[in-house]
PDB file of C-alpha atoms in Angstrom:
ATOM      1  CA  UNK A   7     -41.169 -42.259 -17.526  1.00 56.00           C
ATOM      2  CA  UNK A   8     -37.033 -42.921 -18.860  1.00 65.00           C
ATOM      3  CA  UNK A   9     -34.919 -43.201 -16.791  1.00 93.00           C
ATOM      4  CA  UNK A  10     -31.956 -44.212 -14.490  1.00 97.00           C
ATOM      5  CA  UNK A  11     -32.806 -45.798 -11.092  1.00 96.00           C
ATOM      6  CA  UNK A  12     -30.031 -46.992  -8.537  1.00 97.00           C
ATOM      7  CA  UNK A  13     -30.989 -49.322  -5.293  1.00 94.00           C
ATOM      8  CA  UNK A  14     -30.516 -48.682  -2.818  1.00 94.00           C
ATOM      9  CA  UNK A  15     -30.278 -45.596  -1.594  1.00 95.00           C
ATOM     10  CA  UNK A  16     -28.537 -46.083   1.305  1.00 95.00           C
ATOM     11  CA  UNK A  17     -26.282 -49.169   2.042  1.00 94.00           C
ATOM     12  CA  UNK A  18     -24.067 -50.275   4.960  1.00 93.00           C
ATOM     13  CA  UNK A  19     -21.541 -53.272   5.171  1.00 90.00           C
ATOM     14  CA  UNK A  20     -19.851 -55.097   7.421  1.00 90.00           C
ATOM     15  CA  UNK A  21     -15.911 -55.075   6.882  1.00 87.00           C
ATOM     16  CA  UNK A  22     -15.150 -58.222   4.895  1.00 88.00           C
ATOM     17  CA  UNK A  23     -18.704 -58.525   3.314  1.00 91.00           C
ATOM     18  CA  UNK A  24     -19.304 -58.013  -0.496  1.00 94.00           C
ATOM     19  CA  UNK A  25     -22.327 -55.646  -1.712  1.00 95.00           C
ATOM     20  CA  UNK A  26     -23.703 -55.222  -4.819  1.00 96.00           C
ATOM     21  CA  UNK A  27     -25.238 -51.978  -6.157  1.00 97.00           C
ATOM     22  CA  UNK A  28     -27.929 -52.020  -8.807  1.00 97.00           C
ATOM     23  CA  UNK A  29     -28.574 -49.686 -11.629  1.00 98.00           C
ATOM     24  CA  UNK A  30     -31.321 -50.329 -14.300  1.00 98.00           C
ATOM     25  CA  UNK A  31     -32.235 -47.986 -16.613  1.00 98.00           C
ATOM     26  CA  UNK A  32     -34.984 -47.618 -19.579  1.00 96.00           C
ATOM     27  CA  UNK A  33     -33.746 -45.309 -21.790  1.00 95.00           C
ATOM     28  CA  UNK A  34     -32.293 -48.065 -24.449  1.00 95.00           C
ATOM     29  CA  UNK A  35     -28.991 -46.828 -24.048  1.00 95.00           C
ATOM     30  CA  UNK A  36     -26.081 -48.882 -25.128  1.00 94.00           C
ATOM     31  CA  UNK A  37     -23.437 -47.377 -22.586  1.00 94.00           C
ATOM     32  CA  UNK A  38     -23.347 -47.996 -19.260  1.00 96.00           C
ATOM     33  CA  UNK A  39     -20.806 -46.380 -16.659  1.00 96.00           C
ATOM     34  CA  UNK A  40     -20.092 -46.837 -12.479  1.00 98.00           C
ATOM     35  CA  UNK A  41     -18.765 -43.361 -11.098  1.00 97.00           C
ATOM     36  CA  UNK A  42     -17.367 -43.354  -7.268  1.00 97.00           C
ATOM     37  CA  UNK A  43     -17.272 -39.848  -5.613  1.00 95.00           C
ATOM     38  CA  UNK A  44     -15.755 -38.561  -2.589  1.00 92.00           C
ATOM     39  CA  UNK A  45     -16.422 -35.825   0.101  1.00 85.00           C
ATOM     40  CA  UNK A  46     -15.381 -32.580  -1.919  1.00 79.00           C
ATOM     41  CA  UNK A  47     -13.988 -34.536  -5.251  1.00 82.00           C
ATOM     42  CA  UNK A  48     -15.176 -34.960  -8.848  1.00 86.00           C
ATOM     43  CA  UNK A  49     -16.351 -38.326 -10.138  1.00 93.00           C
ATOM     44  CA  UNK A  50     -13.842 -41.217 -10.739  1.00 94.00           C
ATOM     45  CA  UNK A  51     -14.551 -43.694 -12.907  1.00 95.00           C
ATOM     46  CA  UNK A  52     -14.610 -47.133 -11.877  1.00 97.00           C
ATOM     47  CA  UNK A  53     -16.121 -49.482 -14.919  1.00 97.00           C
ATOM     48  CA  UNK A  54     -17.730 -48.859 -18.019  1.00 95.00           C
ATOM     49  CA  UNK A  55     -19.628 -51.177 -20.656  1.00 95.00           C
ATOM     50  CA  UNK A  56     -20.331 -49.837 -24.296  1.00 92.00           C
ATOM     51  CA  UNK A  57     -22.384 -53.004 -25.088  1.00 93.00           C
ATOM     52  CA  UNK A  58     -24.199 -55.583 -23.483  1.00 96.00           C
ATOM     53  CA  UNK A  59     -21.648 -58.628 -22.140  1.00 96.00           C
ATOM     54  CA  UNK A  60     -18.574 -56.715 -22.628  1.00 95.00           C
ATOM     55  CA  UNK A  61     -17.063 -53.611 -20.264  1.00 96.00           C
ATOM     56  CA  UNK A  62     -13.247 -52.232 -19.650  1.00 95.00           C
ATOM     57  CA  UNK A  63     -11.597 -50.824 -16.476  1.00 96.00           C
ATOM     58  CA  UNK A  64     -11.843 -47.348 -15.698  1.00 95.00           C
ATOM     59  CA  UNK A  65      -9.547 -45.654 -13.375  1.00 92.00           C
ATOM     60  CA  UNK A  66     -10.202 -47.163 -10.091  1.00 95.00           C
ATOM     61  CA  UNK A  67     -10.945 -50.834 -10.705  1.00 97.00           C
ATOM     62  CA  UNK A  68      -9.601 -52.503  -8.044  1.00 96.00           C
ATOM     63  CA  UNK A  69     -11.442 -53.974  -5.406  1.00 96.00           C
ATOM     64  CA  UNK A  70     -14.982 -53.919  -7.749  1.00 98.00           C
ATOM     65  CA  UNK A  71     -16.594 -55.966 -10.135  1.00 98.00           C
ATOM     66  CA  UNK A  72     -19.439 -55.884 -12.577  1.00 98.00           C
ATOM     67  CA  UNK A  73     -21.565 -57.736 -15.373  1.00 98.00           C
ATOM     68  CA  UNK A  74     -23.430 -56.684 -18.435  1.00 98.00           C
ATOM     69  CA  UNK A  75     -25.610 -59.452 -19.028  1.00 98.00           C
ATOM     70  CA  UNK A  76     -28.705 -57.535 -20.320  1.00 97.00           C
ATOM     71  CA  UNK A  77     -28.572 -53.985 -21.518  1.00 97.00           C
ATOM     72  CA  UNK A  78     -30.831 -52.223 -19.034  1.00 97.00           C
ATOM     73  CA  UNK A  79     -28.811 -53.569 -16.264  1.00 98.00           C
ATOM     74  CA  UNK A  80     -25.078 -53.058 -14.873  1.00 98.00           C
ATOM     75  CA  UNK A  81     -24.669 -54.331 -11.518  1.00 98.00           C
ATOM     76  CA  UNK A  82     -21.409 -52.859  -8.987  1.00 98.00           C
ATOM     77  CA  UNK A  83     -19.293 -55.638  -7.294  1.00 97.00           C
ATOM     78  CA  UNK A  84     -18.265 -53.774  -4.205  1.00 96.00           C
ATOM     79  CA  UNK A  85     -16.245 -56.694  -2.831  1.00 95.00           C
ATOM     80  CA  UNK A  86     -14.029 -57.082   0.663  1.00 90.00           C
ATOM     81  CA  UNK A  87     -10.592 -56.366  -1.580  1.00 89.00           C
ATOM     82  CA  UNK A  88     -11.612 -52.792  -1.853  1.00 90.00           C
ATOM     83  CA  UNK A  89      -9.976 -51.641   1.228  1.00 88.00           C
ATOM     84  CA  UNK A  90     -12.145 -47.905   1.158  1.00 91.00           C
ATOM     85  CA  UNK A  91     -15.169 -48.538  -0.099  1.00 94.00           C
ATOM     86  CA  UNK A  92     -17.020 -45.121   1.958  1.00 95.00           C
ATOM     87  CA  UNK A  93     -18.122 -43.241  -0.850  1.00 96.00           C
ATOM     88  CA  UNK A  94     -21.155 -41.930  -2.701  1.00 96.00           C
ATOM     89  CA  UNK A  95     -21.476 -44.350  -6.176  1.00 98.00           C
ATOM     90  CA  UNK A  96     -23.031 -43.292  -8.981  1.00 98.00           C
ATOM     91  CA  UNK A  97     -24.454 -44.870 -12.714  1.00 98.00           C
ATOM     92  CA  UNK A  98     -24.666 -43.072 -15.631  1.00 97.00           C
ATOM     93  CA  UNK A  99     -25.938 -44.229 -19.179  1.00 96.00           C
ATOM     94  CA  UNK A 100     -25.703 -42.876 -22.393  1.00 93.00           C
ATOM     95  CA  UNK A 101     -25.729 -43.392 -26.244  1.00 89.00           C
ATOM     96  CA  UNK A 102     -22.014 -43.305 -26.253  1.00 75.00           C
ATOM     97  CA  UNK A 103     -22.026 -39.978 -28.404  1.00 74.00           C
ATOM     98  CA  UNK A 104     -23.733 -37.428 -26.012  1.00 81.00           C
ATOM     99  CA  UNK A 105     -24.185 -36.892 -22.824  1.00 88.00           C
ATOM    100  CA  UNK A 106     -24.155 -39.438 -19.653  1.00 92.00           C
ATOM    101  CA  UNK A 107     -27.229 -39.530 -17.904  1.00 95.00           C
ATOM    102  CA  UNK A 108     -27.115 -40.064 -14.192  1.00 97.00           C
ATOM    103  CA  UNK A 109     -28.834 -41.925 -11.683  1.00 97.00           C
ATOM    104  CA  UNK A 110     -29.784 -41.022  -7.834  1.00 96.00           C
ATOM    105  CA  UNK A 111     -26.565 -42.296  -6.481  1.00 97.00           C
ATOM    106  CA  UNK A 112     -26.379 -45.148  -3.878  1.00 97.00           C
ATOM    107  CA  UNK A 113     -24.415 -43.987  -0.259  1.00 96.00           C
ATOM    108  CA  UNK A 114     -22.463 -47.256   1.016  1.00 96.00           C
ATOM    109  CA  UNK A 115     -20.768 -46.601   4.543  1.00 95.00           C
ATOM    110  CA  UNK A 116     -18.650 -49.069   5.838  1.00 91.00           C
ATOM    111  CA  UNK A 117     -19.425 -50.400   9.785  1.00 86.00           C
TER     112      UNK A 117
ATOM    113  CA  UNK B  29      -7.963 -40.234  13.970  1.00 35.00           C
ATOM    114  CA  UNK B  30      -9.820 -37.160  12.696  1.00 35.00           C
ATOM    115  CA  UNK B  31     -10.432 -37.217   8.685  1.00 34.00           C
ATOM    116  CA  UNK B  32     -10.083 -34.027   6.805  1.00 38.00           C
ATOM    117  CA  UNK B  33     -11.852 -33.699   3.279  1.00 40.00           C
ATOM    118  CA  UNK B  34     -10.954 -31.334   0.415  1.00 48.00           C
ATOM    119  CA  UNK B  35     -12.784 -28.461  -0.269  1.00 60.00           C
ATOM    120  CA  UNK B  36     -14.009 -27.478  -3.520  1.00 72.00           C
ATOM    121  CA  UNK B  37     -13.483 -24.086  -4.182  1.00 88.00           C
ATOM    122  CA  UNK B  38     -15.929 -21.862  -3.971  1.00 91.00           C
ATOM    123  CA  UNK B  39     -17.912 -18.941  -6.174  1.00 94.00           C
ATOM    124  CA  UNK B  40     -20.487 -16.880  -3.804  1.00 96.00           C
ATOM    125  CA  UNK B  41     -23.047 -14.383  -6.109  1.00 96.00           C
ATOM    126  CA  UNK B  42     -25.545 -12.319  -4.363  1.00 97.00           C
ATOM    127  CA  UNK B  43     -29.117 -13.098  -6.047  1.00 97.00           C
ATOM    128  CA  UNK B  44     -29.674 -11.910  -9.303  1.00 97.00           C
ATOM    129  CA  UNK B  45     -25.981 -11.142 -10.395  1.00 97.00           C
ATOM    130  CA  UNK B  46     -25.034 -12.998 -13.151  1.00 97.00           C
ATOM    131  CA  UNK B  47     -22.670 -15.682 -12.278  1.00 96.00           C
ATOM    132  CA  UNK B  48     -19.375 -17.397 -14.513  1.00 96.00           C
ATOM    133  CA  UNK B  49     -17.929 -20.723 -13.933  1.00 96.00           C
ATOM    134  CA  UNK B  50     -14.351 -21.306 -15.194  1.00 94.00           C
ATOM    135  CA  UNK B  51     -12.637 -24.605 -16.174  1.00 94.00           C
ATOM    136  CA  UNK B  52      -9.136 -25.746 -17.566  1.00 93.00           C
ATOM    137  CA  UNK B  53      -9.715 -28.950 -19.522  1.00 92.00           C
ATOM    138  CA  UNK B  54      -6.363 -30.800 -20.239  1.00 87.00           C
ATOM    139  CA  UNK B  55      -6.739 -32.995 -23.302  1.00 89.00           C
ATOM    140  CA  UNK B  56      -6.409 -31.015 -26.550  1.00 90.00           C
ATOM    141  CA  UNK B  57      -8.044 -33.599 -28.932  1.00 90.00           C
ATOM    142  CA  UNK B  58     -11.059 -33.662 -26.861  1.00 91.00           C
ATOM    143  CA  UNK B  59     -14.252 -32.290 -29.261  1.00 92.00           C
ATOM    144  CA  UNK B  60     -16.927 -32.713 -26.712  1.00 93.00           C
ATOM    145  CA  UNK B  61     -17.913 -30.987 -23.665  1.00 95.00           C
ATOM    146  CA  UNK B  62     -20.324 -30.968 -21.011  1.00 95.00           C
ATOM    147  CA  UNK B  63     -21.373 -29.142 -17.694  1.00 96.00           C
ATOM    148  CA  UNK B  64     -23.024 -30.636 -15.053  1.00 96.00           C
ATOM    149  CA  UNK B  65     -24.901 -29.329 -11.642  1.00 97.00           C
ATOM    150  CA  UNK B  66     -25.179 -31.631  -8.491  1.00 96.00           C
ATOM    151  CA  UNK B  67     -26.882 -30.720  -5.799  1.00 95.00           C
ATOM    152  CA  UNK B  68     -26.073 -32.118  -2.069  1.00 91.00           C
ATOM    153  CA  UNK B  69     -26.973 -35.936  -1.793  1.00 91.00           C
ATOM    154  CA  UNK B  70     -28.022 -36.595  -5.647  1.00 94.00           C
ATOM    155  CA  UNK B  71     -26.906 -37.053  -8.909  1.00 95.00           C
ATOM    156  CA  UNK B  72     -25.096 -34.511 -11.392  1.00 95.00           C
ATOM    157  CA  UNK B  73     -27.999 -33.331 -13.850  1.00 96.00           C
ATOM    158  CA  UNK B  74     -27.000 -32.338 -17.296  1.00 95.00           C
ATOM    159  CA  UNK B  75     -27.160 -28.482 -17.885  1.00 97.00           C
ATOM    160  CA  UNK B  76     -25.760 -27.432 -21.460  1.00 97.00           C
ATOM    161  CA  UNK B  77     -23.133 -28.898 -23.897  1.00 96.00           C
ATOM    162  CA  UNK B  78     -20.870 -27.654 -26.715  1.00 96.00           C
ATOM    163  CA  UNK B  79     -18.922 -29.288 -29.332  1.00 95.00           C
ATOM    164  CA  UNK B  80     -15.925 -28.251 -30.528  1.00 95.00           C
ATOM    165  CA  UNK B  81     -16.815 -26.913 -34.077  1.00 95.00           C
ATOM    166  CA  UNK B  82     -18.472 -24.138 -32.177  1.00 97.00           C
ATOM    167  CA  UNK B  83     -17.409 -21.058 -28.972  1.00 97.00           C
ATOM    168  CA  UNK B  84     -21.079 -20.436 -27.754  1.00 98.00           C
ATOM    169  CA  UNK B  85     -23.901 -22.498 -27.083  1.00 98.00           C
ATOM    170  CA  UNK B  86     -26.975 -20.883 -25.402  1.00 97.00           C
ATOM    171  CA  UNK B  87     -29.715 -22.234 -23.329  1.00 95.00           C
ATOM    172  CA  UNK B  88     -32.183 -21.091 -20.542  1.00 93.00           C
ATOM    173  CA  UNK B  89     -30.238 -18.427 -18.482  1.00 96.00           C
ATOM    174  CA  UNK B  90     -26.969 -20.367 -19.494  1.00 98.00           C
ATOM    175  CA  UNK B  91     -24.251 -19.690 -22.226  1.00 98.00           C
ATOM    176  CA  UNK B  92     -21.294 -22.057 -22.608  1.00 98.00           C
ATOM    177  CA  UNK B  93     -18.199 -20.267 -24.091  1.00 97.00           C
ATOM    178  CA  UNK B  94     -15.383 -23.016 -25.405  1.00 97.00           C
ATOM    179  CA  UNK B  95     -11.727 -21.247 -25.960  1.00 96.00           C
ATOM    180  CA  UNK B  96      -9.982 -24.186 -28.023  1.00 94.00           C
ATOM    181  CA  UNK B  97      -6.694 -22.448 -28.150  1.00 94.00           C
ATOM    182  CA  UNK B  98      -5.962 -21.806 -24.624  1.00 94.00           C
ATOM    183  CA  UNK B  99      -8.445 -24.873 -23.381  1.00 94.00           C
ATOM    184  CA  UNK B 100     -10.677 -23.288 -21.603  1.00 94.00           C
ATOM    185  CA  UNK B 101     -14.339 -23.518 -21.070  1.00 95.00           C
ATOM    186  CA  UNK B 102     -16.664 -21.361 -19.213  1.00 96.00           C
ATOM    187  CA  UNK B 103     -20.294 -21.461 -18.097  1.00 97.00           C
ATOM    188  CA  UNK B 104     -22.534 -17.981 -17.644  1.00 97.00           C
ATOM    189  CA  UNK B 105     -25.473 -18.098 -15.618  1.00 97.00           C
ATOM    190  CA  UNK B 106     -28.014 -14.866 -16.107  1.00 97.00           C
ATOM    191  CA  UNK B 107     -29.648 -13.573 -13.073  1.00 97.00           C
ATOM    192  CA  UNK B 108     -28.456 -16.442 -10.221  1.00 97.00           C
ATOM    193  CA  UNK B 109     -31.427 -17.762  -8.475  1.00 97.00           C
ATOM    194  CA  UNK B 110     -31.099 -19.694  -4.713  1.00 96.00           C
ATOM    195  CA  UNK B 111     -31.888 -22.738  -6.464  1.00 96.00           C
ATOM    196  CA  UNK B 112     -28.896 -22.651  -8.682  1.00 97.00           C
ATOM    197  CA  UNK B 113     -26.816 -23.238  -5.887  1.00 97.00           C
ATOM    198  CA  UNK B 114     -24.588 -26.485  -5.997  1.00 96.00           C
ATOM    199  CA  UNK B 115     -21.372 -28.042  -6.915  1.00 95.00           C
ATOM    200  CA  UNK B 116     -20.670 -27.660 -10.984  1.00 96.00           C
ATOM    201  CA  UNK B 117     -18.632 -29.828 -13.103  1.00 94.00           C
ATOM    202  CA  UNK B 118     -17.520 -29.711 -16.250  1.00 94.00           C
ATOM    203  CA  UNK B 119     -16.795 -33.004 -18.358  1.00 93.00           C
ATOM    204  CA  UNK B 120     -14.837 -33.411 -21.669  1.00 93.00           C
ATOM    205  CA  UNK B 121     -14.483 -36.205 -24.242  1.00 90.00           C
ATOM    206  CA  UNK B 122     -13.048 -37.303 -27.611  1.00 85.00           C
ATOM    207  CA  UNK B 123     -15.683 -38.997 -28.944  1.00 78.00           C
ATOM    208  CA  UNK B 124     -13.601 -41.762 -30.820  1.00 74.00           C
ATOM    209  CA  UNK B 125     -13.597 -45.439 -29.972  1.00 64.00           C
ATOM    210  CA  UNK B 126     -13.695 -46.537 -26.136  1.00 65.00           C
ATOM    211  CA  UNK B 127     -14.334 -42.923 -25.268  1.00 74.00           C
ATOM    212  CA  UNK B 128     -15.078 -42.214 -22.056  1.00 82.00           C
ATOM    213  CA  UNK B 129     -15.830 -38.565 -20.535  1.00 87.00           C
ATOM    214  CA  UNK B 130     -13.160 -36.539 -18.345  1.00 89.00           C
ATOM    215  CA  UNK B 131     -14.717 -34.715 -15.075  1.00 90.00           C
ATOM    216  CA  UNK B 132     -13.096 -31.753 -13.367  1.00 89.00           C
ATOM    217  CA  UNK B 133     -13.206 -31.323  -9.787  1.00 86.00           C
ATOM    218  CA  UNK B 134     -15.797 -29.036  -9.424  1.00 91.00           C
ATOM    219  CA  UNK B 135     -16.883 -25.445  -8.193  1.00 94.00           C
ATOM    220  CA  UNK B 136     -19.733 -24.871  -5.451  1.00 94.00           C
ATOM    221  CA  UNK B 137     -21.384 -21.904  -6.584  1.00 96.00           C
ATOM    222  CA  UNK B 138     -22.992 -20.379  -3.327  1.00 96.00           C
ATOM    223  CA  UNK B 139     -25.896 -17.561  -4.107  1.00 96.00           C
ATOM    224  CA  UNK B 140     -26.342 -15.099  -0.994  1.00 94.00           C
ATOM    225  CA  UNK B 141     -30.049 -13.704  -0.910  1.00 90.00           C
TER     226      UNK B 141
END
């Protein structure tokens, strides 16, 4: 089956600690994207990657990283500089002309 | 302290109405438009898109109307089912170079048996 899979599902860090999220997918899309969402708000875009080894800032960059080193994969930094990293993260691929297909979603919670 | 969220607003449908989701998108060169469901816990799943050479799109139970001069897009969903309860979005882009698609906030759409 195609697809977009995030791991894992459920993640918890340690103040100070780095994480990092994965997403893979199989669809042999060229565009990758990392989406954070909040209690009762839309989807903000953190970093997106329109081909593999290169990817721009979105709208909330700071505070995350991420790598494009093979196209199925796009890997989310979360590291200790993000001072609010509680949220619900979500990957999305696409061809870059249609829609953005979305993964499960990966639940980080700060301790 | 105590931590207060935003609430999306809210459409509640009794079963088997039909149902119409409204959104205001902003950017006026955008030709591309999506909307998206999301259930509680998971991620938004694609439901119908439109482009902007055309008003009406159709699908299964679902019609996507695009206004271009007042920049407004709507979704229509026939005979509301319990299972077509969630938070909607709808997305827009201008497909040029380094595009990247625009989200609203989102409605809930809330179906009373």
């Amino acid at each position: 089956d195609g697809g977009i899979t995030q791991s894992p599902k459920y993640l918890f860090r340690k103040e100070g600690q780095n994480v990092t999220l994965s997403c893979e997918q199989n669809l042999n899309h060229d565009a990758m994207y990392w989406y954070r969402q909040d209690p009762g708000q839309g989807l903000r875009l953190i970093y997106y990657s329109q081909i593999v080894n290169d990817f721009q800032k979105g709208d909330i960059a700071e505070g995350y990283s991420v790598s494009r080193e093979k196209k199925e994969s796009f890997p989310l930094t979360v590291t200790s500089a993000q001072k609010n990293p509680t949220a619900f993260y979500l990957c999305a691929s696409s061809t870059g002309l249609s829609e953005q297909f979305f993964g499960p979603g990966t639940r980080l919670t700060v301790l | 302290g105590e931590s207060v969220g935003l609430h999306l607003p809210t459409l509640s449908v009794q079963e088997g109405d039909n149902s119409i989701i409204n959104c205001a998108y902003s950017n006026s060169a955008s030709d591309y438009f999506i909307w998206y469901k999301q259930e509680s816990g998971k991620g938004p799943q694609f439901i119908i898109d439109i482009r902007s050479n055309m008003d009406k799109r159709q699908g299964q139970r679902v019609t996507v109307l695009l206004n271009k001069t007042v920049k407004h897009l709507s979704l229509q969903i026939a005979a509301t089912q319990p299972g077509d309860s969630a938070v909607y979005f709808c997305a827009e882009q201008f497909t040029g170079a380094n595009s990247k698609l625009t989200f609203g906030k989102g409605i809930t759409l809330s179906v009373r048996p």
